[in-house]
PDB file of C-alpha atoms in Angstrom:
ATOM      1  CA  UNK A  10      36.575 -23.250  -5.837  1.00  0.00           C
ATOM      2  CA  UNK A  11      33.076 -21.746  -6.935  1.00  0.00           C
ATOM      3  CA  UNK A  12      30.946 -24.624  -8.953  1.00  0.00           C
ATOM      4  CA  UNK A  13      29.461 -21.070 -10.679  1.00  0.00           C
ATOM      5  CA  UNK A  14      33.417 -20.454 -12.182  1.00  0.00           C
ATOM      6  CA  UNK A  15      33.828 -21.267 -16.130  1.00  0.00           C
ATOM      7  CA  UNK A  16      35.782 -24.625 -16.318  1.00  0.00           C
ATOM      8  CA  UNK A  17      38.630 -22.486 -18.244  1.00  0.00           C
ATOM      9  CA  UNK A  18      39.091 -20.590 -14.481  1.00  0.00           C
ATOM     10  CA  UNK A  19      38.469 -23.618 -13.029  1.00  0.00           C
ATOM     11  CA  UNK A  20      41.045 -25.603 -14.752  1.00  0.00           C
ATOM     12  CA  UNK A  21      43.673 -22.848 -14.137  1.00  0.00           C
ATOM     13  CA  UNK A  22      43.060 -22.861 -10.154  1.00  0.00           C
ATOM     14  CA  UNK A  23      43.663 -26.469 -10.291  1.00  0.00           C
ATOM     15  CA  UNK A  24      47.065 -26.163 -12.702  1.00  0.00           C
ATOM     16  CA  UNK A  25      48.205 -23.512 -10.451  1.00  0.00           C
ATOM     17  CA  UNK A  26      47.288 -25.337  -6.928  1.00  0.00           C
ATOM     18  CA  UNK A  27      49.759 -28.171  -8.148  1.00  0.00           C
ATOM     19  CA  UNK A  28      52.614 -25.679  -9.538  1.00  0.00           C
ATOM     20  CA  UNK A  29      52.585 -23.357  -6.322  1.00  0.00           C
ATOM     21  CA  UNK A  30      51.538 -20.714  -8.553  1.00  0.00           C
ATOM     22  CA  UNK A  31      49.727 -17.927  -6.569  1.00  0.00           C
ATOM     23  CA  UNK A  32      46.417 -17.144  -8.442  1.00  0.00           C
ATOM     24  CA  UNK A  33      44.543 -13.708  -8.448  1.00  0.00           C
ATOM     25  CA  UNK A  34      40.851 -13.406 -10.331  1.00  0.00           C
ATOM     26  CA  UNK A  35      39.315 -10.547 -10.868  1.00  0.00           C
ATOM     27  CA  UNK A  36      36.507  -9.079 -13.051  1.00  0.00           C
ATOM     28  CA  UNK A  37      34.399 -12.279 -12.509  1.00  0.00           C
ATOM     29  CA  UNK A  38      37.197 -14.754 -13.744  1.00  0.00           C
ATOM     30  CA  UNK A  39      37.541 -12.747 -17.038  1.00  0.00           C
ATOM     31  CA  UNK A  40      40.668 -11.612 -16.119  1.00  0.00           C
ATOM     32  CA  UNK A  41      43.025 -14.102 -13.928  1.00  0.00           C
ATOM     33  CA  UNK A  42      46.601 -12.762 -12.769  1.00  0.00           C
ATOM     34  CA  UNK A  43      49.045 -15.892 -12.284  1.00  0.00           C
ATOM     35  CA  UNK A  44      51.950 -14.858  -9.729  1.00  0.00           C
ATOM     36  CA  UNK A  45      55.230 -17.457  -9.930  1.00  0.00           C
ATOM     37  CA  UNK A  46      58.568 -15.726  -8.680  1.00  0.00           C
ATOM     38  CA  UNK A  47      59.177 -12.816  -9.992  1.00  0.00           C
ATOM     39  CA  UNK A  48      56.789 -13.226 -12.997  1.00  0.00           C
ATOM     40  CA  UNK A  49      53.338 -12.570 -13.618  1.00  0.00           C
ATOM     41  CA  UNK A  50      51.464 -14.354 -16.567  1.00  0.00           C
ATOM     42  CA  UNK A  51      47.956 -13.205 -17.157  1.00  0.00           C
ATOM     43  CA  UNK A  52      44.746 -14.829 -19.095  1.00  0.00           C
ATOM     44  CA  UNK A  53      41.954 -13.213 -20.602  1.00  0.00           C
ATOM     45  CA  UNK A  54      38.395 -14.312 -21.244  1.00  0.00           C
ATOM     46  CA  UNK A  55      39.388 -17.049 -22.634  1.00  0.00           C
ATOM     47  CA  UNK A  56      42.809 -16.125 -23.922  1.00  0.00           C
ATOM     48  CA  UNK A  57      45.630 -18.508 -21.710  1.00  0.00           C
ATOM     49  CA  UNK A  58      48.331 -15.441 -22.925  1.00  0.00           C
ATOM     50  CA  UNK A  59      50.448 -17.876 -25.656  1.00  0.00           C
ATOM     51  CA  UNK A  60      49.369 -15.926 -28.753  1.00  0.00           C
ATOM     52  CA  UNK A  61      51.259 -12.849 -30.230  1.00  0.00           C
ATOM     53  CA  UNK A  62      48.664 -10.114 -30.890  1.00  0.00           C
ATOM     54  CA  UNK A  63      48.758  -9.534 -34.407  1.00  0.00           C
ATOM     55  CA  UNK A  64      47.631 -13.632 -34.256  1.00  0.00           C
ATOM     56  CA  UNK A  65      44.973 -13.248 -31.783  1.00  0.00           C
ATOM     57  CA  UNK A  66      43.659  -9.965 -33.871  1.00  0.00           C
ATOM     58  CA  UNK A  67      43.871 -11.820 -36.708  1.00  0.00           C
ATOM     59  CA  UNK A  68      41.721 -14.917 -35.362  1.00  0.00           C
ATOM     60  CA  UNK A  69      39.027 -12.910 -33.476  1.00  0.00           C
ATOM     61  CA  UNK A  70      38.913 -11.340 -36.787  1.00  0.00           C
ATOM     62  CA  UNK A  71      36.416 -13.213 -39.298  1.00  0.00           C
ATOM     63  CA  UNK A  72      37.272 -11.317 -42.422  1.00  0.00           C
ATOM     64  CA  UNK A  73      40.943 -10.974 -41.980  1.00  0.00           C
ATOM     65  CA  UNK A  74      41.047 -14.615 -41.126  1.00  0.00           C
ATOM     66  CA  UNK A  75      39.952 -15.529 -44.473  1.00  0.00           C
ATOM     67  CA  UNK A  76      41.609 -13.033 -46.234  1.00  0.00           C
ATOM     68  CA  UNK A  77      45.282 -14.307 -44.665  1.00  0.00           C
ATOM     69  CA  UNK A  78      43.985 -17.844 -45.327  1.00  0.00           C
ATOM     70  CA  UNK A  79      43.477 -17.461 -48.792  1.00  0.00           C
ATOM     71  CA  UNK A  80      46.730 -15.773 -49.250  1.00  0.00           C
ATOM     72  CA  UNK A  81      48.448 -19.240 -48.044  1.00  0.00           C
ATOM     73  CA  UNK A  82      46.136 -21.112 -50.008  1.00  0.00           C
ATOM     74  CA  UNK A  83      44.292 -23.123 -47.175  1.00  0.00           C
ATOM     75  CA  UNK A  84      40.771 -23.891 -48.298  1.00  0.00           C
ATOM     76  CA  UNK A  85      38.269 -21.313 -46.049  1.00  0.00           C
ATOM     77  CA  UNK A  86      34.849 -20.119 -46.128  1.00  0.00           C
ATOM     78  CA  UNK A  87      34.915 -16.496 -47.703  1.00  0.00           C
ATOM     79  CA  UNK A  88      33.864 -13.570 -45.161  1.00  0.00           C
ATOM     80  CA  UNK A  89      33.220 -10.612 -46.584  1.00  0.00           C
ATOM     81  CA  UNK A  90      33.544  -7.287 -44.565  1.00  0.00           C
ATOM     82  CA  UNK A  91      31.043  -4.666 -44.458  1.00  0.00           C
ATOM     83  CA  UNK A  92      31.752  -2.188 -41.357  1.00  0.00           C
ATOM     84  CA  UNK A  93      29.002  -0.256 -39.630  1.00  0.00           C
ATOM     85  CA  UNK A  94      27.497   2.843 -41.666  1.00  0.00           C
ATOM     86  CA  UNK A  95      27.529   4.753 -38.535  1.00  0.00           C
ATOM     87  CA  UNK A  96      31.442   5.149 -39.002  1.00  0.00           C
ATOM     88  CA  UNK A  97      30.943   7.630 -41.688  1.00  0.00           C
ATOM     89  CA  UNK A  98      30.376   7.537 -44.893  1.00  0.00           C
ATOM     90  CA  UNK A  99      34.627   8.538 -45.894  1.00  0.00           C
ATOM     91  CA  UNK A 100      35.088   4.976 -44.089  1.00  0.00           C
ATOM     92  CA  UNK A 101      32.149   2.594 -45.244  1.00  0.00           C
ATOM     93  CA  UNK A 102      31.758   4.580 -48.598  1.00  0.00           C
ATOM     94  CA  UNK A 103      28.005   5.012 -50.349  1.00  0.00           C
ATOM     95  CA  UNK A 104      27.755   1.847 -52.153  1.00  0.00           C
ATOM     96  CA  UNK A 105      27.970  -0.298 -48.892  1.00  0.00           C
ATOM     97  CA  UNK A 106      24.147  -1.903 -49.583  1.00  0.00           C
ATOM     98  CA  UNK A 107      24.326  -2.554 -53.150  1.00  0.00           C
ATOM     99  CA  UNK A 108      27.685  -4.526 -52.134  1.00  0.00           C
ATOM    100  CA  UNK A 109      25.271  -6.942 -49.758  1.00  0.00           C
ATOM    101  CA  UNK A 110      22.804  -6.705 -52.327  1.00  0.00           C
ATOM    102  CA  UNK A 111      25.088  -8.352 -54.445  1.00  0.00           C
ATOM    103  CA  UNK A 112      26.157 -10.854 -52.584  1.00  0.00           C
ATOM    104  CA  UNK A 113      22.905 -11.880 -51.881  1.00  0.00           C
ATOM    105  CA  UNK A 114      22.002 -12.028 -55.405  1.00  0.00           C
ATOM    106  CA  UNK A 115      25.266 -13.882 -56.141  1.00  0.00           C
ATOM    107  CA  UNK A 116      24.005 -16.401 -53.912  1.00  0.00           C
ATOM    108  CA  UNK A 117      20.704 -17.674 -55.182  1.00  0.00           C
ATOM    109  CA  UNK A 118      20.847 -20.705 -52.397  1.00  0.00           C
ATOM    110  CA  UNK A 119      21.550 -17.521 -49.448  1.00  0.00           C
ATOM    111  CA  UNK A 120      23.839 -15.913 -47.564  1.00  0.00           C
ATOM    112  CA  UNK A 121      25.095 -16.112 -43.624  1.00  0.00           C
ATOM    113  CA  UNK A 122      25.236 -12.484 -42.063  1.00  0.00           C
ATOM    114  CA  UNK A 123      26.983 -12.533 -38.657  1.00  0.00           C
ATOM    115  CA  UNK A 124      28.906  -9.926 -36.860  1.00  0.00           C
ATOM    116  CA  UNK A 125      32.977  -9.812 -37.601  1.00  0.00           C
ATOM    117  CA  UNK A 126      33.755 -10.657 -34.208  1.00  0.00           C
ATOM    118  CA  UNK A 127      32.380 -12.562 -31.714  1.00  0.00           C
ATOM    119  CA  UNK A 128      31.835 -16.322 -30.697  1.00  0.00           C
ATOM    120  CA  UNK A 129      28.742 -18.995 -30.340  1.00  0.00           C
ATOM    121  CA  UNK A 130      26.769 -18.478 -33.094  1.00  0.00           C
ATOM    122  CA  UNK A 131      25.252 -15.244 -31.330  1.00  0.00           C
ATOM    123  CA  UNK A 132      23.337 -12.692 -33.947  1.00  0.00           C
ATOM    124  CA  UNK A 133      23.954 -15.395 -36.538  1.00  0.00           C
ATOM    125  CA  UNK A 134      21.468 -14.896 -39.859  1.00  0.00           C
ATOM    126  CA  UNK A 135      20.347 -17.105 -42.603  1.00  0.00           C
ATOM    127  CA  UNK A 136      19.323 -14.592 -45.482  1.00  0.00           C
ATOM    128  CA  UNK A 137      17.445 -16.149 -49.077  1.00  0.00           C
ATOM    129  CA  UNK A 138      15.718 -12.268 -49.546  1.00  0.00           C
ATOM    130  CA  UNK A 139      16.000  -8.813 -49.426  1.00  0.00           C
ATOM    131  CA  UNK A 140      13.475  -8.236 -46.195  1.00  0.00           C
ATOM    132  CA  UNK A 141      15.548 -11.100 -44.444  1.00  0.00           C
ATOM    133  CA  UNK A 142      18.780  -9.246 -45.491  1.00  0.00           C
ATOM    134  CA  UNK A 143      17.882  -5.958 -43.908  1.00  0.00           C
ATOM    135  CA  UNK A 144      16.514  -7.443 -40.844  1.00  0.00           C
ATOM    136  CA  UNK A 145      19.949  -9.217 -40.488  1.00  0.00           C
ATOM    137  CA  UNK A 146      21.718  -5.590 -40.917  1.00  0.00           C
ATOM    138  CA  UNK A 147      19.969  -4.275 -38.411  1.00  0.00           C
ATOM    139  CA  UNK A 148      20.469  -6.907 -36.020  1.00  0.00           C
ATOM    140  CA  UNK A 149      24.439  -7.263 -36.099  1.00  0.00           C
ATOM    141  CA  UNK A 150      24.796  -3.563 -36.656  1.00  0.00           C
ATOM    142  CA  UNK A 151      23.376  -2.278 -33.483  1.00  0.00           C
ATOM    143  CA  UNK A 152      25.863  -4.660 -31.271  1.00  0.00           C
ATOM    144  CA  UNK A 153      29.037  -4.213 -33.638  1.00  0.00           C
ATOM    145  CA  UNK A 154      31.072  -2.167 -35.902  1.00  0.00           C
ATOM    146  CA  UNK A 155      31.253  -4.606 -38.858  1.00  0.00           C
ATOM    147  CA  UNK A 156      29.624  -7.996 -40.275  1.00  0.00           C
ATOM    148  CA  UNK A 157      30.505 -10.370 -42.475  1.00  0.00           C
ATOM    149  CA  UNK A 158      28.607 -12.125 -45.466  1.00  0.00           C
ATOM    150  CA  UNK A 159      29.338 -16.046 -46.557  1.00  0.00           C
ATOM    151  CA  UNK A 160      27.247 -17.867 -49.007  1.00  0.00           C
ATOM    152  CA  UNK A 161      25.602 -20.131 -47.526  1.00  0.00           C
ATOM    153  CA  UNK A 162      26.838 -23.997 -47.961  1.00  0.00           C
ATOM    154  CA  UNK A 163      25.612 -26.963 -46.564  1.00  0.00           C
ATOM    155  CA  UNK A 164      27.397 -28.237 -44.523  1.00  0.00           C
ATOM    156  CA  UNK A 165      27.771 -32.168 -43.980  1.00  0.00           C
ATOM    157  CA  UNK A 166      29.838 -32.228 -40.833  1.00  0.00           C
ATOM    158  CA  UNK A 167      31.930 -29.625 -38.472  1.00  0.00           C
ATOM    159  CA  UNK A 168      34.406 -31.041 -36.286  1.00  0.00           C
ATOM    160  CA  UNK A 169      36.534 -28.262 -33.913  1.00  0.00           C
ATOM    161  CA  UNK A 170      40.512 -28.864 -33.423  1.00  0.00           C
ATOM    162  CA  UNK A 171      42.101 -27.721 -30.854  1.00  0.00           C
ATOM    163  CA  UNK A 172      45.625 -27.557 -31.315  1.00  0.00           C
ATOM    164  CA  UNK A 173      48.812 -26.393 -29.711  1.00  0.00           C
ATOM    165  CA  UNK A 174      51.785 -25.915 -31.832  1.00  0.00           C
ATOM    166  CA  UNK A 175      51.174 -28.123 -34.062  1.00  0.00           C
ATOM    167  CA  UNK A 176      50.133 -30.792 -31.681  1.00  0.00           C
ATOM    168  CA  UNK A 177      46.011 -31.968 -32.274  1.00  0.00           C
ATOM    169  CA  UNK A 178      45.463 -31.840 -28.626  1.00  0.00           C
ATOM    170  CA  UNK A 179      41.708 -32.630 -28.828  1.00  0.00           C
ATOM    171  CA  UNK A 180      39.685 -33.314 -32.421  1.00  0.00           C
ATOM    172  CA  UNK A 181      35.562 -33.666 -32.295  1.00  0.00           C
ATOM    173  CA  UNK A 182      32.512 -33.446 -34.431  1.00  0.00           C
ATOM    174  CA  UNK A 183      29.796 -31.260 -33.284  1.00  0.00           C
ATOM    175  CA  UNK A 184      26.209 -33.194 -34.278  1.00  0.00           C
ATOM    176  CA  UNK A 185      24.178 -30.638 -34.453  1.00  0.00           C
ATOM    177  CA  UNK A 186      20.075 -31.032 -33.241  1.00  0.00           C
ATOM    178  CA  UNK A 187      17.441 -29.595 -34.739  1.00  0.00           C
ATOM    179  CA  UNK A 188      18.951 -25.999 -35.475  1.00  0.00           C
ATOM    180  CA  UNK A 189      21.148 -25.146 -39.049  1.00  0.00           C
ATOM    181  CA  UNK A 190      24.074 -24.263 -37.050  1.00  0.00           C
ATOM    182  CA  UNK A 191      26.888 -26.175 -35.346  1.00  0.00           C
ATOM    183  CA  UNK A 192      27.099 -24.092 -32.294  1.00  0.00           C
ATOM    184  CA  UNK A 193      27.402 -25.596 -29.477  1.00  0.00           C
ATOM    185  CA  UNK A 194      25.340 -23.097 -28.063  1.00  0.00           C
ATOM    186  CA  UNK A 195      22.892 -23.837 -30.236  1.00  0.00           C
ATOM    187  CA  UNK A 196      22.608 -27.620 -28.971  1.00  0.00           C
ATOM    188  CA  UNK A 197      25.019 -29.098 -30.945  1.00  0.00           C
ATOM    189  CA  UNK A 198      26.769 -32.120 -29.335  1.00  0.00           C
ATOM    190  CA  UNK A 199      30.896 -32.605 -29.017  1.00  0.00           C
ATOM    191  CA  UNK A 200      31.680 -36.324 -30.461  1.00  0.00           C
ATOM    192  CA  UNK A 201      35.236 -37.355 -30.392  1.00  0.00           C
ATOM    193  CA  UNK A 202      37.014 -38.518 -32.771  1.00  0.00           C
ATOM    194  CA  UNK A 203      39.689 -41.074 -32.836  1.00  0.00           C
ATOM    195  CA  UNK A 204      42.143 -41.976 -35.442  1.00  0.00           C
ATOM    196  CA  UNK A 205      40.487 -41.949 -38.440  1.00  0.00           C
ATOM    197  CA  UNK A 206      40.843 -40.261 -41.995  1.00  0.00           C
ATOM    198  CA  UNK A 207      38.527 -37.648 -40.934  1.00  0.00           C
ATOM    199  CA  UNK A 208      40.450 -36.649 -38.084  1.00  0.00           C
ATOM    200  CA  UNK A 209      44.199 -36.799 -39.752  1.00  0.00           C
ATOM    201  CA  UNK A 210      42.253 -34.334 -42.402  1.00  0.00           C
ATOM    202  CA  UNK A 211      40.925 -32.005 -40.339  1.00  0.00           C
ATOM    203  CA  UNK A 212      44.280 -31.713 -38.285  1.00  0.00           C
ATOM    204  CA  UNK A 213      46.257 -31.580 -40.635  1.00  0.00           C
ATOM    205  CA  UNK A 214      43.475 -28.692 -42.477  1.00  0.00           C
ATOM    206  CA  UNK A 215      44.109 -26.993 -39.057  1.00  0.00           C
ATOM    207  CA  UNK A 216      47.691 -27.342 -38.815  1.00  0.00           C
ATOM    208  CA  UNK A 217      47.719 -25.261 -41.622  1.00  0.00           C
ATOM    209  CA  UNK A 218      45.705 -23.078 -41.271  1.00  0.00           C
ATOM    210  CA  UNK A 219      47.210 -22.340 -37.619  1.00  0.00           C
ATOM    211  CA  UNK A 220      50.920 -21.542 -39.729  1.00  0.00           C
ATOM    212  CA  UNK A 221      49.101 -19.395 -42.036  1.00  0.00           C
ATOM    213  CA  UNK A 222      47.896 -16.974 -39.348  1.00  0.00           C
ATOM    214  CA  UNK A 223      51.250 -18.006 -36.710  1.00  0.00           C
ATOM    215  CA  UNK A 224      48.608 -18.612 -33.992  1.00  0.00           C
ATOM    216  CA  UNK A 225      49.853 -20.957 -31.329  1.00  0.00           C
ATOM    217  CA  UNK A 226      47.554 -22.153 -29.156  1.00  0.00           C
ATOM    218  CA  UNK A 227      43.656 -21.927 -30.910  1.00  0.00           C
ATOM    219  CA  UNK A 228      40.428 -24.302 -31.836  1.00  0.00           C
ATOM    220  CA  UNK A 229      40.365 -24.310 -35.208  1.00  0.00           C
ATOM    221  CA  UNK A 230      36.520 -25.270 -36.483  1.00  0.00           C
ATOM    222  CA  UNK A 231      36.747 -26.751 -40.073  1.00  0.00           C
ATOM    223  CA  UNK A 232      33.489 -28.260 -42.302  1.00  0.00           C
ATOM    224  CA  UNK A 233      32.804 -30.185 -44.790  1.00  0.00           C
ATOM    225  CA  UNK A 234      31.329 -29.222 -47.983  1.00  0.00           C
ATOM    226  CA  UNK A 235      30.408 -31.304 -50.731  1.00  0.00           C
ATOM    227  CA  UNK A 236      33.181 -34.030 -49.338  1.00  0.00           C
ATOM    228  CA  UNK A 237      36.037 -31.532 -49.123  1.00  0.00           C
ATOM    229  CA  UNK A 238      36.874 -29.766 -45.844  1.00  0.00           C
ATOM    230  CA  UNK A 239      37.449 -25.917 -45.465  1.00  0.00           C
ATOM    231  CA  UNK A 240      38.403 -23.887 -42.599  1.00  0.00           C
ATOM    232  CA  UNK A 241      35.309 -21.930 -41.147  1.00  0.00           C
ATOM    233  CA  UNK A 242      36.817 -19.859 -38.279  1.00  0.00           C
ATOM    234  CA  UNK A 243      40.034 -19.323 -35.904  1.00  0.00           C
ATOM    235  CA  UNK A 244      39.127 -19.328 -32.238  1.00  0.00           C
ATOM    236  CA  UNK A 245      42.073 -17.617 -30.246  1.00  0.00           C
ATOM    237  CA  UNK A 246      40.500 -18.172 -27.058  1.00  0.00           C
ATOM    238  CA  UNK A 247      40.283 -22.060 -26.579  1.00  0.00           C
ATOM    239  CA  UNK A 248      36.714 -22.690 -24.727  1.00  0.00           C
ATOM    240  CA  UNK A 249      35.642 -25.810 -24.056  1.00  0.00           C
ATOM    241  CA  UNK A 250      32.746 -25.756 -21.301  1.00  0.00           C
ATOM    242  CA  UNK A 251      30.459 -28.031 -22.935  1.00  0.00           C
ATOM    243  CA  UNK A 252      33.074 -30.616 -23.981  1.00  0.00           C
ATOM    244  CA  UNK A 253      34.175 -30.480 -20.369  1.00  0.00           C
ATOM    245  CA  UNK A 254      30.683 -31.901 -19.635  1.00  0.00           C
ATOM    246  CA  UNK A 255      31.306 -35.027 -21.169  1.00  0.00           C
ATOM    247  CA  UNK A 256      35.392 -35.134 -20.819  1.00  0.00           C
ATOM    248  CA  UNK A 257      36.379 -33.348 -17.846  1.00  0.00           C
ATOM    249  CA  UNK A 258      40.235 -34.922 -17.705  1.00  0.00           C
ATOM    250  CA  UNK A 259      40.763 -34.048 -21.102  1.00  0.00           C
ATOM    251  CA  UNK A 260      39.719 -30.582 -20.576  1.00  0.00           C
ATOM    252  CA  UNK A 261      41.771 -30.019 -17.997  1.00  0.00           C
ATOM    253  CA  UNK A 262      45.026 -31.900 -19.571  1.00  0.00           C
ATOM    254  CA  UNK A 263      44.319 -29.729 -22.446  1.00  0.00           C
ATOM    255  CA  UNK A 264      45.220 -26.633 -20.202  1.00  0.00           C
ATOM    256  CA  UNK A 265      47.834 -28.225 -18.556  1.00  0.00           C
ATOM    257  CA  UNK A 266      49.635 -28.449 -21.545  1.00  0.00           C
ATOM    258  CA  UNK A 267      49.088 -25.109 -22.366  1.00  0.00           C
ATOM    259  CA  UNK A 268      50.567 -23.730 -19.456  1.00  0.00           C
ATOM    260  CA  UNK A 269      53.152 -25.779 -19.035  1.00  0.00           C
ATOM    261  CA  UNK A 270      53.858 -24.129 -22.641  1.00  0.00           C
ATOM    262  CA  UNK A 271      53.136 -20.803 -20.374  1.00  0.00           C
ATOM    263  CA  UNK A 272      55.604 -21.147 -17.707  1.00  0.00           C
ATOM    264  CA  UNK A 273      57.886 -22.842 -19.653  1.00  0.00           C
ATOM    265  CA  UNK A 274      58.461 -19.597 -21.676  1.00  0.00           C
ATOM    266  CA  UNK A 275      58.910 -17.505 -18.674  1.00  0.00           C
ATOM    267  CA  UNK A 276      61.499 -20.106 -16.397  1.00  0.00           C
TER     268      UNK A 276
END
């Protein structure tokens, strides 16, 4: 087993070793072909293959996330959609600036620009003024067709749930260092969390929020803001390298479960 694999590949090549499962990996472990029988199950960046794909569209997507969110009534973080100007002006329309203008003005405290799709806090923007605004555009705009624009909150605590079904598999905080952001790219530490309030809360917050979208197998990061907790984002791909760090059996009973879930559906 290469040390240089991500833990997700990692963890697979070990669930597979004990099943008999014949593993293939290919494109640099972002694709992984898992052979058992006659059937062949398949994961994807970090995609273990239990979603359908109007739920793992929906979660990679920020805006429709919160869109389908609010339409169940879960508590979210609004992300409005702005798509790239290059598309054309009969699909982004004239007014597109004004539109961030105004949610910038709307938000005397500031906005967060960030692209609509993507993970760990990459081309991530804290915007109080117009210059800051633009440069922000710019930024997400040349790596992706559309952004999203949330007022900015602050945000007491974050804690990420991983959930399958609607099973809390894992729950923890992410204490964040010196940077604005959670990310745990961005230094932010995993905590976890054991039964408490916080933790039935945020599951249960997740659980929800999981149904609303019929995603099966996601981290769910939810925050709290002025004492009540919202859902910030839907993760369809469950990746938990740095948590693996600190809790490497956890990790890897995490995936177990998962594809037990996996092969269970194709037996």
């Amino acid at each position: 087993m290469a040390s240089s694999e991500r833990i997700f590949v990692q963890a697979i090549r070990r669930y597979c070793a004990r099943h008999g499962i014949a593993v293939d990996v290919r494109a640099g472990g972002w694709l992984i072909a898992m052979h058992l029988g006659e059937e062949r199950r398949f994961a994807f960046g970090y995609d273990i293959g239990l979603n359908s794909a109007i739920a793992h569209r929906l979660a990679n997507d920020k805006s429709a996330t919160a869109e389908a969110l609010a339409l169940a009534d879960v508590a979210c973080i609004p992300h409005h959609l702005f798509l790239n100007p290059k598309l054309g002006s009969n699909v982004v329309g004239p007014a597109w600036r004004d539109d961030m203008l105004k949610q910038l003005h709307d938000h005397p405290q500031g906005v967060v620009v960030k692209p609509n799709e993507g993970t760990s806090g990459r081309s991530v923007f804290k915007v109080t003024m117009e210059a800051e605004l633009d440069h922000a555009i710019g930024e997400v705009f040349a790596m992706s067709t559309g952004l999203v624009i949330s007022p900015y909150v602050a945000i007491e605590d974050e804690v990420r749930v991983v959930l399958l079904g609607d099973v809390p598999l894992v729950v923890y905080s992410k204490q964040r260092g010196t940077d604005w952001r959670h990310n745990l790219d961005a230094g932010a530490k995993p905590v976890l969390l054991e039964h408490s309030e916080v933790r039935t809360a945020c599951a249960r917050l997740a659980t929800n929020a999981a149904r609303a979208i019929g995603i099966t197998f996601a981290s769910i990061d939810v925050v709290c803001v002025d004492g009540d907790w919202r859902v910030l984002e839907i993760n369809s791909g469950v990746m938990m390298e740095a948590l693996a760090k600190l809790h490497p059996e956890l990790v890897q009973a995490t995936y177990d479960a998962a594809l037990d879930r996996v092969f269970g559906e194709a037996s």
